[in-house]
mmCIF file of C-alpha atoms and ligand atoms in Angstrom:
data_model
loop_
_atom_site.group_PDB
_atom_site.id
_atom_site.type_symbol
_atom_site.label_atom_id
_atom_site.label_comp_id
_atom_site.label_asym_id
_atom_site.label_seq_id
_atom_site.Cartn_x
_atom_site.Cartn_y
_atom_site.Cartn_z
ATOM 1 C CA MET A 74 109.836 84.812 105.675
ATOM 2 C CA ASN A 75 109.349 83.993 102.192
ATOM 3 C CA ILE A 76 107.691 86.935 100.204
ATOM 4 C CA CYS A 77 105.817 85.576 97.290
ATOM 5 C CA ARG A 78 104.480 88.227 94.805
ATOM 6 C CA THR A 79 103.533 85.669 92.136
ATOM 7 C CA ILE A 80 101.349 82.488 92.131
ATOM 8 C CA ASN A 81 104.281 80.666 90.630
ATOM 9 C CA GLN A 82 106.444 81.754 93.863
ATOM 10 C CA LEU A 83 103.375 80.840 96.185
ATOM 11 C CA THR A 84 102.766 77.273 94.630
ATOM 12 C CA GLN A 85 106.316 76.614 94.708
ATOM 13 C CA ALA A 86 106.532 77.226 98.476
ATOM 14 C CA VAL A 87 103.340 75.518 99.124
ATOM 15 C CA ASN A 88 104.556 72.628 97.419
ATOM 16 C CA GLU A 89 107.565 72.468 99.404
ATOM 17 C CA PHE A 90 105.344 72.492 102.808
ATOM 18 C CA LYS A 91 103.272 69.877 101.305
ATOM 19 C CA GLN A 92 106.215 67.417 100.432
ATOM 20 C CA GLN A 93 107.027 67.680 103.991
ATOM 21 C CA ASN A 94 103.587 66.538 105.256
ATOM 22 C CA LYS A 95 103.366 70.075 107.147
ATOM 23 C CA THR A 96 99.757 71.349 108.120
ATOM 24 C CA ILE A 97 99.043 74.640 106.844
ATOM 25 C CA GLY A 98 97.032 77.768 108.404
ATOM 26 C CA LEU A 99 96.160 80.545 106.359
ATOM 27 C CA VAL A 100 95.200 84.170 107.286
ATOM 28 C CA PRO A 101 93.933 86.106 104.336
ATOM 29 C CA THR A 102 94.064 89.904 104.837
ATOM 30 C CA MET A 103 93.916 93.207 103.125
ATOM 31 C CA GLY A 104 96.791 94.696 105.019
ATOM 32 C CA ALA A 105 97.051 97.483 107.272
ATOM 33 C CA LEU A 106 97.501 94.932 109.958
ATOM 34 C CA HIS A 107 96.563 95.686 113.434
ATOM 35 C CA GLU A 108 96.378 93.912 116.856
ATOM 36 C CA GLY A 109 93.154 92.061 115.661
ATOM 37 C CA HIS A 110 95.195 90.426 112.840
ATOM 38 C CA LYS A 111 97.922 89.790 115.168
ATOM 39 C CA SER A 112 95.590 87.683 117.394
ATOM 40 C CA LEU A 113 94.451 85.595 114.308
ATOM 41 C CA PHE A 114 98.301 85.270 113.402
ATOM 42 C CA GLU A 115 99.052 83.956 116.754
ATOM 43 C CA ARG A 116 96.582 81.361 116.603
ATOM 44 C CA ALA A 117 97.293 80.161 113.159
ATOM 45 C CA ARG A 118 101.065 79.892 114.263
ATOM 46 C CA LYS A 119 99.968 77.938 117.245
ATOM 47 C CA GLU A 120 97.697 75.524 115.663
ATOM 48 C CA ASN A 121 99.450 74.714 112.363
ATOM 49 C CA ASP A 122 103.127 73.618 111.350
ATOM 50 C CA ILE A 123 103.063 76.305 108.625
ATOM 51 C CA PHE A 124 101.644 79.910 108.937
ATOM 52 C CA ILE A 125 100.832 81.660 105.623
ATOM 53 C CA ALA A 126 99.145 85.073 105.175
ATOM 54 C CA SER A 127 97.969 87.130 102.321
ATOM 55 C CA VAL A 128 97.999 90.699 102.022
ATOM 56 C CA PHE A 129 95.976 91.957 99.223
ATOM 57 C CA VAL A 130 93.345 94.847 98.992
ATOM 58 C CA ASN A 131 91.098 93.028 96.802
ATOM 59 C CA PRO A 132 89.408 95.568 94.139
ATOM 60 C CA VAL A 133 86.435 93.155 93.142
ATOM 61 C CA GLN A 134 84.904 93.272 96.906
ATOM 62 C CA PHE A 135 84.540 97.046 96.787
ATOM 63 C CA ASN A 136 81.436 98.575 95.239
ATOM 64 C CA ASN A 137 82.567 101.781 96.212
ATOM 65 C CA PRO A 138 85.550 103.120 94.217
ATOM 66 C CA GLU A 139 86.291 106.087 96.852
ATOM 67 C CA ASP A 140 86.247 103.160 99.688
ATOM 68 C CA LEU A 141 88.816 101.208 97.711
ATOM 69 C CA GLU A 142 90.865 104.313 97.062
ATOM 70 C CA LYS A 143 90.789 105.232 100.788
ATOM 71 C CA TYR A 144 91.452 101.927 102.250
ATOM 72 C CA PRO A 145 94.747 102.290 104.336
ATOM 73 C CA ARG A 146 97.894 100.738 102.737
ATOM 74 C CA SER A 147 101.015 99.868 104.897
ATOM 75 C CA GLU A 148 103.155 97.262 103.210
ATOM 76 C CA GLU A 149 106.345 97.782 104.881
ATOM 77 C CA GLN A 150 104.847 97.643 108.528
ATOM 78 C CA ASP A 151 102.706 94.816 107.533
ATOM 79 C CA LEU A 152 105.644 92.683 106.529
ATOM 80 C CA GLN A 153 107.492 93.509 109.816
ATOM 81 C CA MET A 154 104.599 92.521 111.952
ATOM 82 C CA LEU A 155 104.080 89.243 109.769
ATOM 83 C CA GLU A 156 107.810 88.493 110.163
ATOM 84 C CA THR A 157 107.758 89.254 114.083
ATOM 85 C CA CYS A 158 104.393 86.752 114.292
ATOM 86 C CA GLY A 159 106.577 83.981 113.026
ATOM 87 C CA CYS A 160 104.871 84.092 109.313
ATOM 88 C CA ASP A 161 106.492 81.172 107.101
ATOM 89 C CA ALA A 162 105.301 82.694 103.751
ATOM 90 C CA VAL A 163 103.277 85.989 102.808
ATOM 91 C CA PHE A 164 101.339 86.313 99.311
ATOM 92 C CA VAL A 165 101.531 89.968 98.245
ATOM 93 C CA PRO A 166 100.236 89.852 94.829
ATOM 94 C CA SER A 167 99.253 92.670 92.274
ATOM 95 C CA ALA A 168 95.492 92.615 91.192
ATOM 96 C CA GLU A 169 96.940 91.601 87.633
ATOM 97 C CA GLU A 170 98.527 88.788 89.123
ATOM 98 C CA VAL A 171 95.516 87.380 90.803
ATOM 99 C CA TYR A 172 92.923 87.951 88.083
ATOM 100 C CA GLN A 173 95.230 87.830 84.935
ATOM 101 C CA GLY A 174 92.752 89.345 82.828
ATOM 102 C CA GLN A 175 90.534 86.490 83.619
ATOM 103 C CA GLU A 176 86.776 87.177 83.879
ATOM 104 C CA VAL A 177 85.712 87.829 87.762
ATOM 105 C CA GLU A 178 83.385 84.929 88.694
ATOM 106 C CA THR A 179 79.966 85.338 90.195
ATOM 107 C CA TRP A 180 78.990 83.667 93.492
ATOM 108 C CA HIS A 181 75.732 83.169 94.740
ATOM 109 C CA PHE A 182 74.871 82.786 98.541
ATOM 110 C CA GLY A 183 71.076 83.184 98.549
ATOM 111 C CA GLN A 184 69.417 84.391 101.720
ATOM 112 C CA LEU A 185 72.745 84.672 103.429
ATOM 113 C CA GLU A 186 73.818 87.598 101.328
ATOM 114 C CA GLN A 187 70.292 89.117 101.238
ATOM 115 C CA VAL A 188 70.673 90.990 104.305
ATOM 116 C CA MET A 189 73.030 93.502 106.376
ATOM 117 C CA GLU A 190 76.490 93.742 104.173
ATOM 118 C CA GLY A 191 75.133 91.619 101.335
ATOM 119 C CA LYS A 192 72.235 93.925 101.070
ATOM 120 C CA GLN A 193 74.164 97.333 101.649
ATOM 121 C CA ARG A 194 77.085 96.495 99.360
ATOM 122 C CA PRO A 195 75.836 94.429 95.995
ATOM 123 C CA GLY A 196 78.645 92.227 95.009
ATOM 124 C CA HIS A 197 80.744 92.556 97.633
ATOM 125 C CA PHE A 198 80.792 88.722 99.093
ATOM 126 C CA SER A 199 80.868 87.454 95.486
ATOM 127 C CA GLY A 200 84.219 89.595 95.412
ATOM 128 C CA VAL A 201 85.302 88.157 98.687
ATOM 129 C CA ALA A 202 84.668 84.533 97.562
ATOM 130 C CA ASN A 203 86.502 85.450 94.240
ATOM 131 C CA ILE A 204 89.908 86.195 96.323
ATOM 132 C CA VAL A 205 89.334 83.720 99.145
ATOM 133 C CA SER A 206 88.579 80.565 96.721
ATOM 134 C CA ARG A 207 91.550 81.378 94.755
ATOM 135 C CA LEU A 208 93.716 81.472 97.897
ATOM 136 C CA PHE A 209 92.263 78.169 98.878
ATOM 137 C CA LYS A 210 92.991 76.578 95.601
ATOM 138 C CA TRP A 211 96.550 77.915 95.369
ATOM 139 C CA ILE A 212 97.344 77.034 99.158
ATOM 140 C CA MET A 213 95.380 74.355 99.904
ATOM 141 C CA PRO A 214 95.095 75.279 103.707
ATOM 142 C CA ASP A 215 94.176 72.781 106.544
ATOM 143 C CA ARG A 216 92.691 76.072 108.391
ATOM 144 C CA ALA A 217 91.809 79.348 107.546
ATOM 145 C CA TYR A 218 91.473 82.064 110.214
ATOM 146 C CA PHE A 219 88.897 84.996 109.973
ATOM 147 C CA GLY A 220 87.724 87.471 112.724
ATOM 148 C CA GLU A 221 84.032 87.403 113.969
ATOM 149 C CA LYS A 222 83.627 91.181 113.613
ATOM 150 C CA ASP A 223 82.891 90.209 109.903
ATOM 151 C CA PHE A 224 80.057 87.789 111.310
ATOM 152 C CA GLN A 225 78.384 87.545 107.858
ATOM 153 C CA GLN A 226 81.720 86.889 105.867
ATOM 154 C CA ILE A 227 82.461 83.829 108.119
ATOM 155 C CA ALA A 228 78.926 82.300 107.301
ATOM 156 C CA ILE A 229 79.516 83.156 103.600
ATOM 157 C CA ILE A 230 82.852 81.615 103.735
ATOM 158 C CA ARG A 231 81.578 78.439 105.232
ATOM 159 C CA ASP A 232 78.840 78.341 102.318
ATOM 160 C CA MET A 233 81.504 78.747 99.870
ATOM 161 C CA VAL A 234 83.711 76.094 101.188
ATOM 162 C CA SER A 235 80.740 73.730 101.077
ATOM 163 C CA GLN A 236 79.871 74.781 97.322
ATOM 164 C CA MET A 237 83.590 74.084 96.550
ATOM 165 C CA GLN A 238 83.379 70.816 98.491
ATOM 166 C CA SER A 239 86.759 71.820 100.030
ATOM 167 C CA PRO A 240 87.864 70.294 103.116
ATOM 168 C CA VAL A 241 89.464 73.651 104.463
ATOM 169 C CA GLU A 242 88.283 74.178 108.227
ATOM 170 C CA ILE A 243 87.125 77.607 108.783
ATOM 171 C CA VAL A 244 88.175 78.948 112.256
ATOM 172 C CA ALA A 245 86.144 81.975 113.638
ATOM 173 C CA CYS A 246 88.144 83.932 115.871
ATOM 174 C CA PRO A 247 86.960 86.277 118.629
ATOM 175 C CA ILE A 248 86.761 90.239 118.112
ATOM 176 C CA TYR A 249 90.259 91.745 119.523
ATOM 177 C CA ARG A 250 88.914 95.130 121.204
ATOM 178 C CA GLU A 251 91.204 97.999 122.306
ATOM 179 C CA SER A 252 91.212 98.646 125.762
ATOM 180 C CA ASP A 253 88.099 101.187 125.348
ATOM 181 C CA GLY A 254 86.277 98.440 123.706
ATOM 182 C CA LEU A 255 86.393 99.594 120.132
ATOM 183 C CA ALA A 256 86.645 96.624 117.827
ATOM 184 C CA ALA A 257 90.256 96.744 116.109
ATOM 185 C CA SER A 258 89.669 97.349 112.324
ATOM 186 C CA SER A 259 91.823 98.936 109.764
ATOM 187 C CA ARG A 260 89.166 101.407 109.059
ATOM 188 C CA ASN A 261 89.965 102.905 112.675
ATOM 189 C CA ARG A 262 93.030 104.709 111.158
ATOM 190 C CA ARG A 263 90.840 106.955 109.187
ATOM 191 C CA LEU A 264 88.976 108.275 112.315
ATOM 192 C CA SER A 265 89.703 111.809 113.581
ATOM 193 C CA PRO A 266 91.090 112.228 117.102
ATOM 194 C CA GLN A 267 87.714 113.591 118.186
ATOM 195 C CA ALA A 268 85.745 110.658 116.183
ATOM 196 C CA ARG A 269 88.202 108.010 117.718
ATOM 197 C CA LEU A 270 87.138 109.181 121.107
ATOM 198 C CA MET A 271 83.289 108.780 120.322
ATOM 199 C CA ALA A 272 83.780 105.409 118.498
ATOM 200 C CA PRO A 273 83.895 103.144 121.640
ATOM 201 C CA LYS A 274 80.216 104.285 122.169
ATOM 202 C CA ILE A 275 79.231 101.668 119.865
ATOM 203 C CA HIS A 276 80.438 98.733 121.879
ATOM 204 C CA TYR A 277 79.243 100.469 125.016
ATOM 205 C CA ILE A 278 75.615 100.889 123.657
ATOM 206 C CA LEU A 279 75.684 96.959 122.368
ATOM 207 C CA THR A 280 76.986 96.252 125.809
ATOM 208 C CA LYS A 281 74.073 98.109 127.551
ATOM 209 C CA SER A 282 71.431 96.518 125.472
ATOM 210 C CA PHE A 283 73.098 92.985 126.266
ATOM 211 C CA GLU A 284 72.736 93.729 129.834
ATOM 212 C CA GLN A 285 69.095 94.146 129.284
ATOM 213 C CA LYS A 286 68.353 91.320 127.289
ATOM 214 C CA ASP A 287 66.324 89.294 129.578
ATOM 215 C CA ALA A 288 64.127 92.202 130.578
ATOM 216 C CA LEU A 289 63.328 93.324 126.693
ATOM 217 C CA SER A 290 61.747 91.623 123.737
ATOM 218 C CA LEU A 291 63.783 91.594 120.821
ATOM 219 C CA SER A 292 61.938 94.526 118.926
ATOM 220 C CA GLN A 293 62.587 96.637 122.281
ATOM 221 C CA ILE A 294 66.444 95.597 122.222
ATOM 222 C CA LYS A 295 66.397 96.699 118.449
ATOM 223 C CA SER A 296 64.514 100.072 119.404
ATOM 224 C CA PHE A 297 66.913 100.690 122.483
ATOM 225 C CA VAL A 298 70.042 100.522 120.116
ATOM 226 C CA GLU A 299 68.617 102.690 117.615
ATOM 227 C CA HIS A 300 67.335 105.246 120.186
ATOM 228 C CA GLU A 301 70.869 105.354 121.932
ATOM 229 C CA PHE A 302 72.584 105.995 118.501
ATOM 230 C CA ASP A 303 70.004 108.803 117.862
ATOM 231 C CA LYS A 304 71.223 110.733 120.939
ATOM 232 C CA TYR A 305 74.660 111.246 119.193
ATOM 233 C CA LYS A 306 74.509 113.479 116.121
ATOM 234 C CA ASP A 307 77.831 112.322 115.054
ATOM 235 C CA PHE A 308 76.674 108.770 114.285
ATOM 236 C CA GLU A 309 74.587 107.618 111.472
ATOM 237 C CA LEU A 310 73.157 104.135 111.995
ATOM 238 C CA GLU A 311 73.151 102.201 108.492
ATOM 239 C CA TYR A 312 71.449 99.032 110.148
ATOM 240 C CA PHE A 313 71.124 97.214 113.414
ATOM 241 C CA LEU A 314 69.564 93.805 113.205
ATOM 242 C CA LEU A 315 69.027 90.949 115.537
ATOM 243 C CA VAL A 316 69.653 87.777 113.297
ATOM 244 C CA ASP A 317 69.690 83.987 113.722
ATOM 245 C CA ASP A 318 73.544 83.196 114.175
ATOM 246 C CA LYS A 319 73.353 80.371 111.264
ATOM 247 C CA THR A 320 70.854 81.413 108.800
ATOM 248 C CA LEU A 321 71.644 85.283 109.384
ATOM 249 C CA GLN A 322 67.856 86.032 109.026
ATOM 250 C CA PRO A 323 66.285 88.531 111.130
ATOM 251 C CA VAL A 324 64.417 87.090 114.272
ATOM 252 C CA ARG A 325 61.264 88.638 115.606
ATOM 253 C CA GLN A 326 60.512 85.788 118.304
ATOM 254 C CA ARG A 327 63.432 83.794 119.788
ATOM 255 C CA SER A 328 62.867 79.979 119.655
ATOM 256 C CA VAL A 329 64.248 77.670 122.524
ATOM 257 C CA ASN A 330 68.128 77.471 122.177
ATOM 258 C CA GLN A 331 68.212 79.715 119.092
ATOM 259 C CA GLY A 332 71.547 81.566 118.858
ATOM 260 C CA ILE A 333 71.129 85.415 118.091
ATOM 261 C CA VAL A 334 73.581 87.942 117.177
ATOM 262 C CA GLY A 335 73.120 91.890 116.835
ATOM 263 C CA CYS A 336 74.947 93.092 113.808
ATOM 264 C CA LEU A 337 75.270 97.034 112.819
ATOM 265 C CA ALA A 338 76.918 99.129 110.506
ATOM 266 C CA VAL A 339 77.463 102.668 111.572
ATOM 267 C CA TRP A 340 78.952 105.904 109.977
ATOM 268 C CA LEU A 341 81.205 108.078 112.090
ATOM 269 C CA ASP A 342 83.366 110.909 110.591
ATOM 270 C CA GLY A 343 82.806 109.409 107.071
ATOM 271 C CA VAL A 344 83.986 106.196 108.069
ATOM 272 C CA ARG A 345 81.563 102.995 107.811
ATOM 273 C CA LEU A 346 82.360 100.813 111.043
ATOM 274 C CA ILE A 347 80.529 97.432 111.739
ATOM 275 C CA ASP A 348 80.475 95.506 115.212
ATOM 276 C CA ILE A 349 78.349 92.641 116.773
ATOM 277 C CA GLN A 350 76.988 91.561 119.842
ATOM 278 C CA ARG A 351 76.075 88.028 120.644
ATOM 279 C CA TYR A 352 72.946 87.994 122.930
ATOM 280 C CA TRP A 353 72.343 84.329 123.174
HETATM 281 O O1 PAF B 543 88.096 90.427 105.794
HETATM 282 C C1 PAF B 543 88.949 90.738 104.990
HETATM 283 O O2 PAF B 543 89.797 91.304 105.310
HETATM 284 C C2 PAF B 543 88.720 90.264 103.475
HETATM 285 O O3 PAF B 543 87.327 90.418 103.103
HETATM 286 C C3 PAF B 543 89.358 89.037 103.200
HETATM 287 C C4 PAF B 543 88.601 87.790 103.646
HETATM 288 C C5 PAF B 543 90.911 89.115 103.338
HETATM 289 C C6 PAF B 543 89.194 89.044 101.654
HETATM 290 O O4 PAF B 543 89.834 89.962 100.769
#
C-alpha cells in the first residue's frame, strides 16, 4: 500500500494508475476506522481495479472546536485495516498540505442544507465539500463510496458533483450495524460502557416506529419517536424529522410513491449520534 502524505505523492500514484487505464474507487474517511468503513472498503475493492482511501480529520467541517479536538484518531490501526482490506494507496495529509494557506471556499446547497445537520451545524457541509471536491480533483475517481448513515451528506455530495459537472459516480452504501443494532460510528468509541449499553435503543425506537408506519400518520410517527426518547433521561433528542428522500424537506402528508426517511440526531453521554430509518 502506497502511503501518500503530500498532494504530489498522491497525484503521482494516481497518474500511474490512470496511465494503465485502471478504474479507481475512492473512500474518503476521517479515520478512526471501524466495521462500517470496512464494508465501504470491501465494496470499493470489489468494484474497481484500484482502491484508494483518504484519512483526514478535516478541520473546516467542524463548527465546534471541542468536537474537533475530541474526534478519535488512530492512524496506526487505520493503516493496518486499510492494508488488510487491499487498499492500493492511502492519502494521509496534514491540514497545511490540504489547504496550503489558501482561502477555504464557500459552497451553497440551497434547501438541502437548511434542515437537520446543515441547520444544526452551520458551515459543516461547505467544509465537507471543500475536502471532497479537492479529493475528486486530485484523484479523479470513477466511483466514490459513502455510508447512508450520513444521509444528508450523500444528497449534498451528489449536488456538489452536479455543481462541479464531475463524472464521479456517488455510491450510497447501507449502514453497517453492530449485532445489537447500533449504527457503526467513530463517535461510538467515546461512549462510556453504560452509555454503550443504552445506545442500541436508538435503532430499537426507530424500528418500533417503522413497524407501525401503516397504522400511523406521519405526525403520529414523529410524536411516537419523540415520546419514546422522552422516556429515557440519558437521551436528549436534538431533532427527528421525516423527510423526502431526495429534497430532504420535511413531509407532513405523503404523496403516492414518495420516498420518506426519518433522520435524527441525539445526545447520549455528551456524544452526538445520528441515525436514519427508511419508512417508504
Ligand atoms: O463522512 C465523513 O467521514 C466525512 O464527512 C468525509 C466525507 C470523509 C469528509 O471529511
